[in-house]
């Protein structure tokens, strides 16, 4: 799952996309051991956009910028990623469903890292876990699908149910 996240400026206000500010493209993947890897796909996104007018870019080696261990007791089956509701810059929600029948919603804080000297091109980002909410036994079988948009999370499972959840943030500033 992938989402674009507007980042905060040094003064703490949103740089957004309309003001020419920084935007990180973040992806997440799940593993069979219950971990979630967070990837900075910004450079790949920029290279892909450039490839529409130029020859395709050379292959890139990507490494996770963060690892969230033990998000689930066993395999992670599905992940949804979206900017946090409320327009908080640098905040990203990651919802995941697993074989353990649990829904996990993790609030990530995404900032320009120490190597990011003012420009987003080639910049490093820093990712930290701000908060995690767990709903154990969200379904009566393994969760196989997670979808997110605008603070709404939908999950599906082998129990043949669709569940809809609301994600709200009290204070993310």
PDB file of C-alpha atoms in Angstrom:
ATOM      1  CA  UNK A   1       0.000   0.000   0.000  1.00  0.00           C
ATOM      2  CA  UNK A   2       1.313   3.470  -0.877  1.00  0.00           C
ATOM      3  CA  UNK A   3       0.359   7.050   0.069  1.00  0.00           C
ATOM      4  CA  UNK A   4       1.746  10.554  -0.477  1.00  0.00           C
ATOM      5  CA  UNK A   5       2.320  12.430   2.788  1.00  0.00           C
ATOM      6  CA  UNK A   6       2.716  16.235   2.987  1.00  0.00           C
ATOM      7  CA  UNK A   7       5.583  17.029   5.357  1.00  0.00           C
ATOM      8  CA  UNK A   8       5.786  19.839   7.898  1.00  0.00           C
ATOM      9  CA  UNK A   9       8.222  22.685   7.411  1.00  0.00           C
ATOM     10  CA  UNK A  10      10.747  23.592  10.087  1.00  0.00           C
ATOM     11  CA  UNK A  11       8.301  26.143  11.528  1.00  0.00           C
ATOM     12  CA  UNK A  12       5.730  23.376  12.049  1.00  0.00           C
ATOM     13  CA  UNK A  13       3.232  24.445   9.398  1.00  0.00           C
ATOM     14  CA  UNK A  14       2.194  22.330   6.467  1.00  0.00           C
ATOM     15  CA  UNK A  15       4.247  22.750   3.360  1.00  0.00           C
ATOM     16  CA  UNK A  16       1.560  20.787   1.483  1.00  0.00           C
ATOM     17  CA  UNK A  17       1.647  20.299  -2.240  1.00  0.00           C
ATOM     18  CA  UNK A  18       0.082  23.563  -3.387  1.00  0.00           C
ATOM     19  CA  UNK A  19       2.794  25.723  -1.840  1.00  0.00           C
ATOM     20  CA  UNK A  20       5.625  23.836  -3.506  1.00  0.00           C
ATOM     21  CA  UNK A  21       6.484  22.053  -0.269  1.00  0.00           C
ATOM     22  CA  UNK A  22       7.828  18.595   0.384  1.00  0.00           C
ATOM     23  CA  UNK A  23       5.788  15.458  -0.123  1.00  0.00           C
ATOM     24  CA  UNK A  24       7.037  11.989   0.751  1.00  0.00           C
ATOM     25  CA  UNK A  25       5.719   8.899  -1.020  1.00  0.00           C
ATOM     26  CA  UNK A  26       5.538   6.130   1.576  1.00  0.00           C
ATOM     27  CA  UNK A  27       4.854   2.445   1.033  1.00  0.00           C
ATOM     28  CA  UNK A  28       4.302  -0.349   3.540  1.00  0.00           C
ATOM     29  CA  UNK A  29       4.620  -4.110   3.235  1.00  0.00           C
ATOM     30  CA  UNK A  30       3.826  -6.937   5.631  1.00  0.00           C
ATOM     31  CA  UNK A  31       5.794 -10.074   6.442  1.00  0.00           C
ATOM     32  CA  UNK A  32       4.959 -13.591   7.552  1.00  0.00           C
ATOM     33  CA  UNK A  33       6.522 -12.908  10.995  1.00  0.00           C
ATOM     34  CA  UNK A  34       3.988 -10.124  11.720  1.00  0.00           C
ATOM     35  CA  UNK A  35       6.336  -7.208  10.992  1.00  0.00           C
ATOM     36  CA  UNK A  36       5.536  -4.204   8.800  1.00  0.00           C
ATOM     37  CA  UNK A  37       8.259  -2.535   6.742  1.00  0.00           C
ATOM     38  CA  UNK A  38       8.008   1.165   5.841  1.00  0.00           C
ATOM     39  CA  UNK A  39       9.573   2.248   2.546  1.00  0.00           C
ATOM     40  CA  UNK A  40      10.490   5.690   1.198  1.00  0.00           C
ATOM     41  CA  UNK A  41       9.361   5.521  -2.436  1.00  0.00           C
ATOM     42  CA  UNK A  42       9.810   9.231  -3.150  1.00  0.00           C
ATOM     43  CA  UNK A  43      12.897   8.829  -5.360  1.00  0.00           C
ATOM     44  CA  UNK A  44      11.256   5.953  -7.225  1.00  0.00           C
ATOM     45  CA  UNK A  45       8.144   8.075  -7.798  1.00  0.00           C
ATOM     46  CA  UNK A  46      10.240  10.976  -9.122  1.00  0.00           C
ATOM     47  CA  UNK A  47      12.204   8.600 -11.388  1.00  0.00           C
ATOM     48  CA  UNK A  48       8.971   7.084 -12.707  1.00  0.00           C
ATOM     49  CA  UNK A  49       7.528  10.531 -13.467  1.00  0.00           C
ATOM     50  CA  UNK A  50      10.721  11.453 -15.328  1.00  0.00           C
ATOM     51  CA  UNK A  51      10.638   8.186 -17.294  1.00  0.00           C
ATOM     52  CA  UNK A  52       7.478   9.290 -19.103  1.00  0.00           C
ATOM     53  CA  UNK A  53       9.562  11.877 -20.986  1.00  0.00           C
ATOM     54  CA  UNK A  54      12.960  10.160 -20.951  1.00  0.00           C
ATOM     55  CA  UNK A  55      14.367   6.636 -21.155  1.00  0.00           C
ATOM     56  CA  UNK A  56      13.372   4.381 -18.228  1.00  0.00           C
ATOM     57  CA  UNK A  57      15.540   4.880 -15.127  1.00  0.00           C
ATOM     58  CA  UNK A  58      18.099   2.340 -13.992  1.00  0.00           C
ATOM     59  CA  UNK A  59      16.908  -0.138 -11.351  1.00  0.00           C
ATOM     60  CA  UNK A  60      17.078   1.213  -7.801  1.00  0.00           C
ATOM     61  CA  UNK A  61      17.967  -0.634  -4.637  1.00  0.00           C
ATOM     62  CA  UNK A  62      15.443   0.141  -1.929  1.00  0.00           C
ATOM     63  CA  UNK A  63      15.729  -0.583   1.768  1.00  0.00           C
ATOM     64  CA  UNK A  64      13.076  -0.061   4.429  1.00  0.00           C
ATOM     65  CA  UNK A  65      13.422   3.195   6.378  1.00  0.00           C
ATOM     66  CA  UNK A  66      11.616   1.690   9.374  1.00  0.00           C
ATOM     67  CA  UNK A  67      10.482  -1.685  10.636  1.00  0.00           C
ATOM     68  CA  UNK A  68       7.519  -2.159  12.967  1.00  0.00           C
ATOM     69  CA  UNK A  69       8.142  -5.561  14.579  1.00  0.00           C
ATOM     70  CA  UNK A  70       5.390  -7.781  15.993  1.00  0.00           C
ATOM     71  CA  UNK A  71       2.510  -5.778  14.546  1.00  0.00           C
ATOM     72  CA  UNK A  72       0.684  -9.110  14.356  1.00  0.00           C
ATOM     73  CA  UNK A  73       1.215 -12.466  16.052  1.00  0.00           C
ATOM     74  CA  UNK A  74       1.664 -14.100  12.660  1.00  0.00           C
ATOM     75  CA  UNK A  75       1.449 -13.132   8.997  1.00  0.00           C
ATOM     76  CA  UNK A  76       0.302  -9.694   7.804  1.00  0.00           C
ATOM     77  CA  UNK A  77      -2.220 -10.284   5.007  1.00  0.00           C
ATOM     78  CA  UNK A  78      -3.269  -6.786   3.991  1.00  0.00           C
ATOM     79  CA  UNK A  79      -2.258  -3.173   4.582  1.00  0.00           C
ATOM     80  CA  UNK A  80      -3.954   0.154   3.934  1.00  0.00           C
ATOM     81  CA  UNK A  81      -2.024   3.434   4.036  1.00  0.00           C
ATOM     82  CA  UNK A  82      -3.457   6.965   4.027  1.00  0.00           C
ATOM     83  CA  UNK A  83      -2.605  10.448   5.257  1.00  0.00           C
ATOM     84  CA  UNK A  84      -4.004  10.962   8.750  1.00  0.00           C
ATOM     85  CA  UNK A  85      -7.473  12.549   8.815  1.00  0.00           C
ATOM     86  CA  UNK A  86      -7.517  16.224   9.699  1.00  0.00           C
ATOM     87  CA  UNK A  87      -4.683  17.247   7.387  1.00  0.00           C
ATOM     88  CA  UNK A  88      -1.903  16.932   9.951  1.00  0.00           C
ATOM     89  CA  UNK A  89       1.372  17.276   8.024  1.00  0.00           C
ATOM     90  CA  UNK A  90       3.804  14.407   8.395  1.00  0.00           C
ATOM     91  CA  UNK A  91       1.218  12.035   9.873  1.00  0.00           C
ATOM     92  CA  UNK A  92       0.308   8.752   8.210  1.00  0.00           C
ATOM     93  CA  UNK A  93      -2.137   6.019   9.228  1.00  0.00           C
ATOM     94  CA  UNK A  94      -1.247   2.404   8.528  1.00  0.00           C
ATOM     95  CA  UNK A  95      -4.039  -0.138   9.014  1.00  0.00           C
ATOM     96  CA  UNK A  96      -3.154  -3.818   8.831  1.00  0.00           C
ATOM     97  CA  UNK A  97      -4.999  -7.107   9.090  1.00  0.00           C
ATOM     98  CA  UNK A  98      -3.464 -10.481   9.763  1.00  0.00           C
ATOM     99  CA  UNK A  99      -3.850 -14.184  10.315  1.00  0.00           C
ATOM    100  CA  UNK A 100      -4.358 -13.371  14.019  1.00  0.00           C
ATOM    101  CA  UNK A 101      -7.794 -11.852  13.171  1.00  0.00           C
ATOM    102  CA  UNK A 102      -6.619  -8.493  14.524  1.00  0.00           C
ATOM    103  CA  UNK A 103      -6.869  -5.025  13.057  1.00  0.00           C
ATOM    104  CA  UNK A 104      -3.944  -2.754  13.917  1.00  0.00           C
ATOM    105  CA  UNK A 105      -3.977   0.966  13.196  1.00  0.00           C
ATOM    106  CA  UNK A 106      -0.617   2.683  13.586  1.00  0.00           C
ATOM    107  CA  UNK A 107      -0.024   6.422  13.452  1.00  0.00           C
ATOM    108  CA  UNK A 108       3.372   7.193  11.937  1.00  0.00           C
ATOM    109  CA  UNK A 109       5.249  10.462  12.122  1.00  0.00           C
ATOM    110  CA  UNK A 110       7.211  11.155   8.917  1.00  0.00           C
ATOM    111  CA  UNK A 111       9.833  13.915   8.905  1.00  0.00           C
ATOM    112  CA  UNK A 112      12.815  14.917   6.842  1.00  0.00           C
ATOM    113  CA  UNK A 113      15.789  13.094   8.300  1.00  0.00           C
ATOM    114  CA  UNK A 114      19.199  14.444   9.280  1.00  0.00           C
ATOM    115  CA  UNK A 115      20.637  13.885   5.786  1.00  0.00           C
ATOM    116  CA  UNK A 116      17.897  15.868   4.044  1.00  0.00           C
ATOM    117  CA  UNK A 117      19.717  19.156   3.426  1.00  0.00           C
ATOM    118  CA  UNK A 118      16.742  21.323   2.453  1.00  0.00           C
ATOM    119  CA  UNK A 119      15.625  19.586  -0.729  1.00  0.00           C
ATOM    120  CA  UNK A 120      13.363  16.569  -1.098  1.00  0.00           C
ATOM    121  CA  UNK A 121      15.239  15.150  -4.115  1.00  0.00           C
ATOM    122  CA  UNK A 122      17.278  12.268  -2.716  1.00  0.00           C
ATOM    123  CA  UNK A 123      16.432  13.296   0.836  1.00  0.00           C
ATOM    124  CA  UNK A 124      16.277  10.808   3.634  1.00  0.00           C
ATOM    125  CA  UNK A 125      13.211  10.655   5.832  1.00  0.00           C
ATOM    126  CA  UNK A 126      12.772   9.649   9.433  1.00  0.00           C
ATOM    127  CA  UNK A 127       9.772   7.528  10.464  1.00  0.00           C
ATOM    128  CA  UNK A 128       8.627   6.911  14.022  1.00  0.00           C
ATOM    129  CA  UNK A 129       5.599   5.208  15.554  1.00  0.00           C
ATOM    130  CA  UNK A 130       3.471   7.787  17.379  1.00  0.00           C
ATOM    131  CA  UNK A 131       0.652   5.469  18.482  1.00  0.00           C
ATOM    132  CA  UNK A 132      -0.846   2.032  17.794  1.00  0.00           C
ATOM    133  CA  UNK A 133      -4.417   0.877  18.352  1.00  0.00           C
ATOM    134  CA  UNK A 134      -5.265  -2.830  18.336  1.00  0.00           C
ATOM    135  CA  UNK A 135      -8.651  -4.433  17.821  1.00  0.00           C
ATOM    136  CA  UNK A 136      -8.148  -8.085  18.693  1.00  0.00           C
ATOM    137  CA  UNK A 137     -10.646 -10.468  17.097  1.00  0.00           C
ATOM    138  CA  UNK A 138     -11.886  -7.767  14.705  1.00  0.00           C
ATOM    139  CA  UNK A 139     -13.109 -10.716  12.628  1.00  0.00           C
ATOM    140  CA  UNK A 140     -13.736 -14.369  13.458  1.00  0.00           C
ATOM    141  CA  UNK A 141     -11.240 -15.466  10.791  1.00  0.00           C
ATOM    142  CA  UNK A 142      -8.028 -14.151   9.235  1.00  0.00           C
ATOM    143  CA  UNK A 143      -8.349 -10.621   7.833  1.00  0.00           C
ATOM    144  CA  UNK A 144      -7.625 -10.709   4.108  1.00  0.00           C
ATOM    145  CA  UNK A 145      -8.396  -7.166   2.959  1.00  0.00           C
ATOM    146  CA  UNK A 146      -7.882  -3.643   4.346  1.00  0.00           C
ATOM    147  CA  UNK A 147      -8.909  -0.409   2.602  1.00  0.00           C
ATOM    148  CA  UNK A 148      -8.539   3.167   3.895  1.00  0.00           C
ATOM    149  CA  UNK A 149      -9.671   6.626   2.798  1.00  0.00           C
ATOM    150  CA  UNK A 150     -10.611   9.804   4.622  1.00  0.00           C
ATOM    151  CA  UNK A 151     -10.588   8.293   8.098  1.00  0.00           C
ATOM    152  CA  UNK A 152     -12.659   5.254   7.085  1.00  0.00           C
ATOM    153  CA  UNK A 153     -11.201   1.753   7.309  1.00  0.00           C
ATOM    154  CA  UNK A 154     -12.911  -1.252   5.750  1.00  0.00           C
ATOM    155  CA  UNK A 155     -11.825  -4.829   6.444  1.00  0.00           C
ATOM    156  CA  UNK A 156     -12.824  -8.140   4.897  1.00  0.00           C
ATOM    157  CA  UNK A 157     -12.199 -11.650   6.088  1.00  0.00           C
ATOM    158  CA  UNK A 158     -12.765 -15.315   5.387  1.00  0.00           C
ATOM    159  CA  UNK A 159     -15.661 -15.002   7.832  1.00  0.00           C
ATOM    160  CA  UNK A 160     -17.556 -13.473   4.863  1.00  0.00           C
ATOM    161  CA  UNK A 161     -18.058 -10.147   6.611  1.00  0.00           C
ATOM    162  CA  UNK A 162     -17.246  -6.578   5.665  1.00  0.00           C
ATOM    163  CA  UNK A 163     -16.582  -4.352   8.660  1.00  0.00           C
ATOM    164  CA  UNK A 164     -16.297  -0.571   8.484  1.00  0.00           C
ATOM    165  CA  UNK A 165     -14.365   1.384  11.108  1.00  0.00           C
ATOM    166  CA  UNK A 166     -13.857   5.102  11.760  1.00  0.00           C
ATOM    167  CA  UNK A 167     -10.359   6.427  12.445  1.00  0.00           C
ATOM    168  CA  UNK A 168     -10.202   9.773  14.230  1.00  0.00           C
ATOM    169  CA  UNK A 169      -7.310  11.614  15.805  1.00  0.00           C
ATOM    170  CA  UNK A 170      -7.826  13.615  18.968  1.00  0.00           C
ATOM    171  CA  UNK A 171      -4.517  15.481  19.039  1.00  0.00           C
ATOM    172  CA  UNK A 172      -1.734  15.006  16.520  1.00  0.00           C
ATOM    173  CA  UNK A 173      -0.076  18.401  16.717  1.00  0.00           C
TER     174      UNK A 173
END
